[in-house]
């Protein structure tokens, strides 16, 4: 694939956007971690509780791993810790006994609401910097870009051999 100046500029724009999103993500994760401390929760555990709260019928462990961008083994440790504290409860659906589905307990819902009350101002601050329509547009744009990135079968055509060997017969 020939690398045109326009293609290279698009790649640079993507890298800049990635840096900006990473910076925002770090700030938001720090807010979650701080808010979770009052209940001895990590930021990732708060996110896991959010996912459970967002899916009242329960969320599969594999889906939690994908949503949190962590390994299934890490999710196993998190759900066990939260289960042992009676914040979530797991069950296996009759239609697929291999899957483990997690839901908030009553206590888990209470703790989550308390954490959210504490973190709401910090999480709302970045949104307050833009109009509601700009936030909606940003959300839609990020969804579109994410879908486009996932649709690409091989996101990077990176060859393993050194560049001086490329194209050699």
PDB file of C-alpha atoms in Angstrom:
ATOM      1  CA  UNK A   1       0.000   0.000   0.000  1.00  0.00           C
ATOM      2  CA  UNK A   2       1.409   3.346  -1.045  1.00  0.00           C
ATOM      3  CA  UNK A   3       1.578   5.872   1.745  1.00  0.00           C
ATOM      4  CA  UNK A   4       0.300   9.175   0.422  1.00  0.00           C
ATOM      5  CA  UNK A   5       0.768  12.449   2.309  1.00  0.00           C
ATOM      6  CA  UNK A   6      -3.000  12.540   2.940  1.00  0.00           C
ATOM      7  CA  UNK A   7      -2.935   9.029   4.430  1.00  0.00           C
ATOM      8  CA  UNK A   8      -0.002   9.922   6.658  1.00  0.00           C
ATOM      9  CA  UNK A   9      -1.769  13.105   7.756  1.00  0.00           C
ATOM     10  CA  UNK A  10      -4.878  11.077   8.636  1.00  0.00           C
ATOM     11  CA  UNK A  11      -2.735   8.689  10.678  1.00  0.00           C
ATOM     12  CA  UNK A  12      -1.144  11.612  12.523  1.00  0.00           C
ATOM     13  CA  UNK A  13      -4.594  13.064  13.224  1.00  0.00           C
ATOM     14  CA  UNK A  14      -5.702   9.703  14.627  1.00  0.00           C
ATOM     15  CA  UNK A  15      -2.655   9.560  16.885  1.00  0.00           C
ATOM     16  CA  UNK A  16      -3.327  13.076  18.155  1.00  0.00           C
ATOM     17  CA  UNK A  17      -6.960  12.163  18.810  1.00  0.00           C
ATOM     18  CA  UNK A  18      -5.799   9.027  20.619  1.00  0.00           C
ATOM     19  CA  UNK A  19      -3.532  11.124  22.844  1.00  0.00           C
ATOM     20  CA  UNK A  20      -6.375  13.518  23.663  1.00  0.00           C
ATOM     21  CA  UNK A  21      -8.803  10.687  24.426  1.00  0.00           C
ATOM     22  CA  UNK A  22      -6.196   8.978  26.607  1.00  0.00           C
ATOM     23  CA  UNK A  23      -5.695  12.191  28.573  1.00  0.00           C
ATOM     24  CA  UNK A  24      -9.456  12.550  29.104  1.00  0.00           C
ATOM     25  CA  UNK A  25      -9.755   8.874  30.035  1.00  0.00           C
ATOM     26  CA  UNK A  26      -6.973   9.163  32.615  1.00  0.00           C
ATOM     27  CA  UNK A  27      -8.695  12.157  34.213  1.00  0.00           C
ATOM     28  CA  UNK A  28     -12.059  10.407  34.360  1.00  0.00           C
ATOM     29  CA  UNK A  29     -10.524   7.197  35.722  1.00  0.00           C
ATOM     30  CA  UNK A  30      -8.794   9.229  38.443  1.00  0.00           C
ATOM     31  CA  UNK A  31     -12.194  10.675  39.429  1.00  0.00           C
ATOM     32  CA  UNK A  32     -13.658   7.169  39.631  1.00  0.00           C
ATOM     33  CA  UNK A  33     -10.730   5.895  41.679  1.00  0.00           C
ATOM     34  CA  UNK A  34     -11.017   8.799  44.135  1.00  0.00           C
ATOM     35  CA  UNK A  35     -14.771   8.354  44.494  1.00  0.00           C
ATOM     36  CA  UNK A  36     -14.448   4.613  44.997  1.00  0.00           C
ATOM     37  CA  UNK A  37     -11.960   4.983  47.845  1.00  0.00           C
ATOM     38  CA  UNK A  38     -14.714   5.838  50.325  1.00  0.00           C
ATOM     39  CA  UNK A  39     -16.082   2.322  49.760  1.00  0.00           C
ATOM     40  CA  UNK A  40     -12.714   0.591  49.237  1.00  0.00           C
ATOM     41  CA  UNK A  41     -13.390   0.266  45.507  1.00  0.00           C
ATOM     42  CA  UNK A  42     -10.995   0.773  42.630  1.00  0.00           C
ATOM     43  CA  UNK A  43     -11.981   2.804  39.593  1.00  0.00           C
ATOM     44  CA  UNK A  44     -12.334  -0.399  37.572  1.00  0.00           C
ATOM     45  CA  UNK A  45     -14.621  -1.872  40.227  1.00  0.00           C
ATOM     46  CA  UNK A  46     -16.774   1.261  40.043  1.00  0.00           C
ATOM     47  CA  UNK A  47     -16.956   0.819  36.269  1.00  0.00           C
ATOM     48  CA  UNK A  48     -17.942  -2.821  36.738  1.00  0.00           C
ATOM     49  CA  UNK A  49     -20.713  -1.790  39.131  1.00  0.00           C
ATOM     50  CA  UNK A  50     -21.844   0.770  36.547  1.00  0.00           C
ATOM     51  CA  UNK A  51     -22.046  -1.930  33.875  1.00  0.00           C
ATOM     52  CA  UNK A  52     -24.106  -4.111  36.209  1.00  0.00           C
ATOM     53  CA  UNK A  53     -26.360  -1.161  37.087  1.00  0.00           C
ATOM     54  CA  UNK A  54     -26.826  -0.409  33.378  1.00  0.00           C
ATOM     55  CA  UNK A  55     -28.002  -3.948  32.636  1.00  0.00           C
ATOM     56  CA  UNK A  56     -30.679  -4.841  35.209  1.00  0.00           C
ATOM     57  CA  UNK A  57     -31.065  -8.359  33.761  1.00  0.00           C
ATOM     58  CA  UNK A  58     -27.359  -8.941  34.291  1.00  0.00           C
ATOM     59  CA  UNK A  59     -24.237  -8.766  32.188  1.00  0.00           C
ATOM     60  CA  UNK A  60     -22.126 -11.717  31.120  1.00  0.00           C
ATOM     61  CA  UNK A  61     -18.601 -11.960  32.407  1.00  0.00           C
ATOM     62  CA  UNK A  62     -17.199 -11.982  28.851  1.00  0.00           C
ATOM     63  CA  UNK A  63     -19.119  -8.794  28.063  1.00  0.00           C
ATOM     64  CA  UNK A  64     -17.697  -7.190  31.204  1.00  0.00           C
ATOM     65  CA  UNK A  65     -14.183  -8.031  30.031  1.00  0.00           C
ATOM     66  CA  UNK A  66     -14.826  -6.439  26.637  1.00  0.00           C
ATOM     67  CA  UNK A  67     -16.523  -3.358  28.105  1.00  0.00           C
ATOM     68  CA  UNK A  68     -13.770  -2.778  30.657  1.00  0.00           C
ATOM     69  CA  UNK A  69     -10.985  -3.661  28.184  1.00  0.00           C
ATOM     70  CA  UNK A  70      -9.423  -6.142  30.591  1.00  0.00           C
ATOM     71  CA  UNK A  71      -8.795  -9.864  30.438  1.00  0.00           C
ATOM     72  CA  UNK A  72     -11.428 -12.409  31.479  1.00  0.00           C
ATOM     73  CA  UNK A  73      -9.027 -13.521  34.227  1.00  0.00           C
ATOM     74  CA  UNK A  74      -8.948  -9.984  35.629  1.00  0.00           C
ATOM     75  CA  UNK A  75     -12.743  -9.840  35.532  1.00  0.00           C
ATOM     76  CA  UNK A  76     -12.865 -13.127  37.456  1.00  0.00           C
ATOM     77  CA  UNK A  77     -10.835 -11.561  40.245  1.00  0.00           C
ATOM     78  CA  UNK A  78     -12.937  -8.394  40.281  1.00  0.00           C
ATOM     79  CA  UNK A  79     -16.294 -10.158  40.340  1.00  0.00           C
ATOM     80  CA  UNK A  80     -15.111 -12.510  43.069  1.00  0.00           C
ATOM     81  CA  UNK A  81     -14.029  -9.565  45.216  1.00  0.00           C
ATOM     82  CA  UNK A  82     -17.307  -7.728  44.650  1.00  0.00           C
ATOM     83  CA  UNK A  83     -19.325 -10.924  45.168  1.00  0.00           C
ATOM     84  CA  UNK A  84     -17.567 -11.612  48.468  1.00  0.00           C
ATOM     85  CA  UNK A  85     -18.591  -8.114  49.598  1.00  0.00           C
ATOM     86  CA  UNK A  86     -22.218  -8.851  48.581  1.00  0.00           C
ATOM     87  CA  UNK A  87     -22.212  -6.048  45.992  1.00  0.00           C
ATOM     88  CA  UNK A  88     -22.982  -8.313  43.027  1.00  0.00           C
ATOM     89  CA  UNK A  89     -24.513 -11.731  42.579  1.00  0.00           C
ATOM     90  CA  UNK A  90     -23.885 -14.172  39.759  1.00  0.00           C
ATOM     91  CA  UNK A  91     -26.080 -16.753  38.123  1.00  0.00           C
ATOM     92  CA  UNK A  92     -25.956 -19.057  35.132  1.00  0.00           C
ATOM     93  CA  UNK A  93     -28.829 -18.597  32.653  1.00  0.00           C
ATOM     94  CA  UNK A  94     -30.845 -21.726  31.863  1.00  0.00           C
ATOM     95  CA  UNK A  95     -30.284 -21.234  28.120  1.00  0.00           C
ATOM     96  CA  UNK A  96     -26.483 -21.330  28.472  1.00  0.00           C
ATOM     97  CA  UNK A  97     -25.139 -22.768  31.707  1.00  0.00           C
ATOM     98  CA  UNK A  98     -21.545 -22.006  30.628  1.00  0.00           C
ATOM     99  CA  UNK A  99     -22.091 -18.255  30.943  1.00  0.00           C
ATOM    100  CA  UNK A 100     -21.869 -16.399  34.226  1.00  0.00           C
ATOM    101  CA  UNK A 101     -24.132 -13.342  34.431  1.00  0.00           C
ATOM    102  CA  UNK A 102     -23.671 -10.690  37.119  1.00  0.00           C
ATOM    103  CA  UNK A 103     -26.193  -8.300  38.671  1.00  0.00           C
ATOM    104  CA  UNK A 104     -26.066  -5.718  41.431  1.00  0.00           C
ATOM    105  CA  UNK A 105     -27.424  -6.728  44.803  1.00  0.00           C
ATOM    106  CA  UNK A 106     -29.536  -4.279  46.770  1.00  0.00           C
ATOM    107  CA  UNK A 107     -26.447  -3.331  48.748  1.00  0.00           C
ATOM    108  CA  UNK A 108     -24.440  -3.054  45.520  1.00  0.00           C
ATOM    109  CA  UNK A 109     -27.003  -0.624  44.133  1.00  0.00           C
ATOM    110  CA  UNK A 110     -26.818   1.478  47.290  1.00  0.00           C
ATOM    111  CA  UNK A 111     -23.022   1.592  47.226  1.00  0.00           C
ATOM    112  CA  UNK A 112     -23.016   2.421  43.524  1.00  0.00           C
ATOM    113  CA  UNK A 113     -25.468   5.304  44.056  1.00  0.00           C
ATOM    114  CA  UNK A 114     -23.339   6.670  46.916  1.00  0.00           C
ATOM    115  CA  UNK A 115     -20.202   6.510  44.776  1.00  0.00           C
ATOM    116  CA  UNK A 116     -21.996   8.168  41.854  1.00  0.00           C
ATOM    117  CA  UNK A 117     -23.227  10.979  44.083  1.00  0.00           C
ATOM    118  CA  UNK A 118     -19.630  11.670  45.054  1.00  0.00           C
ATOM    119  CA  UNK A 119     -18.169  11.403  41.569  1.00  0.00           C
ATOM    120  CA  UNK A 120     -20.924  13.166  39.608  1.00  0.00           C
ATOM    121  CA  UNK A 121     -19.377  16.669  39.790  1.00  0.00           C
ATOM    122  CA  UNK A 122     -16.001  15.408  38.573  1.00  0.00           C
ATOM    123  CA  UNK A 123     -17.509  13.395  35.739  1.00  0.00           C
ATOM    124  CA  UNK A 124     -19.859  16.214  34.730  1.00  0.00           C
ATOM    125  CA  UNK A 125     -17.091  18.830  34.492  1.00  0.00           C
ATOM    126  CA  UNK A 126     -15.767  17.767  31.058  1.00  0.00           C
ATOM    127  CA  UNK A 127     -19.313  17.724  29.671  1.00  0.00           C
ATOM    128  CA  UNK A 128     -20.012  21.191  31.062  1.00  0.00           C
ATOM    129  CA  UNK A 129     -17.246  22.519  28.826  1.00  0.00           C
ATOM    130  CA  UNK A 130     -19.444  21.875  25.774  1.00  0.00           C
ATOM    131  CA  UNK A 131     -23.062  22.393  24.785  1.00  0.00           C
ATOM    132  CA  UNK A 132     -25.478  19.453  24.986  1.00  0.00           C
ATOM    133  CA  UNK A 133     -25.633  19.312  21.183  1.00  0.00           C
ATOM    134  CA  UNK A 134     -21.826  19.254  20.949  1.00  0.00           C
ATOM    135  CA  UNK A 135     -21.720  16.403  23.481  1.00  0.00           C
ATOM    136  CA  UNK A 136     -24.350  14.500  21.469  1.00  0.00           C
ATOM    137  CA  UNK A 137     -22.371  15.073  18.262  1.00  0.00           C
ATOM    138  CA  UNK A 138     -19.160  13.946  19.931  1.00  0.00           C
ATOM    139  CA  UNK A 139     -20.840  10.799  21.217  1.00  0.00           C
ATOM    140  CA  UNK A 140     -22.214  10.002  17.769  1.00  0.00           C
ATOM    141  CA  UNK A 141     -18.865  10.687  16.110  1.00  0.00           C
ATOM    142  CA  UNK A 142     -16.958   8.488  18.560  1.00  0.00           C
ATOM    143  CA  UNK A 143     -19.485   5.686  17.977  1.00  0.00           C
ATOM    144  CA  UNK A 144     -19.115   6.014  14.199  1.00  0.00           C
ATOM    145  CA  UNK A 145     -15.321   6.050  14.377  1.00  0.00           C
ATOM    146  CA  UNK A 146     -15.299   3.063  16.742  1.00  0.00           C
ATOM    147  CA  UNK A 147     -17.570   1.102  14.411  1.00  0.00           C
ATOM    148  CA  UNK A 148     -15.387   1.975  11.416  1.00  0.00           C
ATOM    149  CA  UNK A 149     -12.232   0.931  13.262  1.00  0.00           C
ATOM    150  CA  UNK A 150     -13.795  -2.373  14.325  1.00  0.00           C
ATOM    151  CA  UNK A 151     -15.018  -3.053  10.797  1.00  0.00           C
ATOM    152  CA  UNK A 152     -11.474  -3.091   9.469  1.00  0.00           C
ATOM    153  CA  UNK A 153     -10.340  -6.712   9.452  1.00  0.00           C
ATOM    154  CA  UNK A 154      -6.648  -5.892   9.784  1.00  0.00           C
ATOM    155  CA  UNK A 155      -6.348  -2.388  11.273  1.00  0.00           C
ATOM    156  CA  UNK A 156      -2.650  -2.165  10.588  1.00  0.00           C
ATOM    157  CA  UNK A 157      -0.842  -3.807   7.713  1.00  0.00           C
ATOM    158  CA  UNK A 158       2.445  -3.937   9.568  1.00  0.00           C
ATOM    159  CA  UNK A 159       5.007  -6.340   8.266  1.00  0.00           C
ATOM    160  CA  UNK A 160       7.291  -8.079  10.668  1.00  0.00           C
ATOM    161  CA  UNK A 161      10.461  -7.946   8.561  1.00  0.00           C
ATOM    162  CA  UNK A 162      12.722  -4.879   8.572  1.00  0.00           C
ATOM    163  CA  UNK A 163      11.861  -2.209   6.005  1.00  0.00           C
ATOM    164  CA  UNK A 164      15.012  -2.892   3.951  1.00  0.00           C
ATOM    165  CA  UNK A 165      13.772  -6.445   3.321  1.00  0.00           C
ATOM    166  CA  UNK A 166      10.292  -5.442   2.169  1.00  0.00           C
ATOM    167  CA  UNK A 167       9.618  -6.181  -1.427  1.00  0.00           C
ATOM    168  CA  UNK A 168      12.764  -8.289  -1.786  1.00  0.00           C
ATOM    169  CA  UNK A 169      12.262 -11.334  -3.985  1.00  0.00           C
TER     170      UNK A 169
END
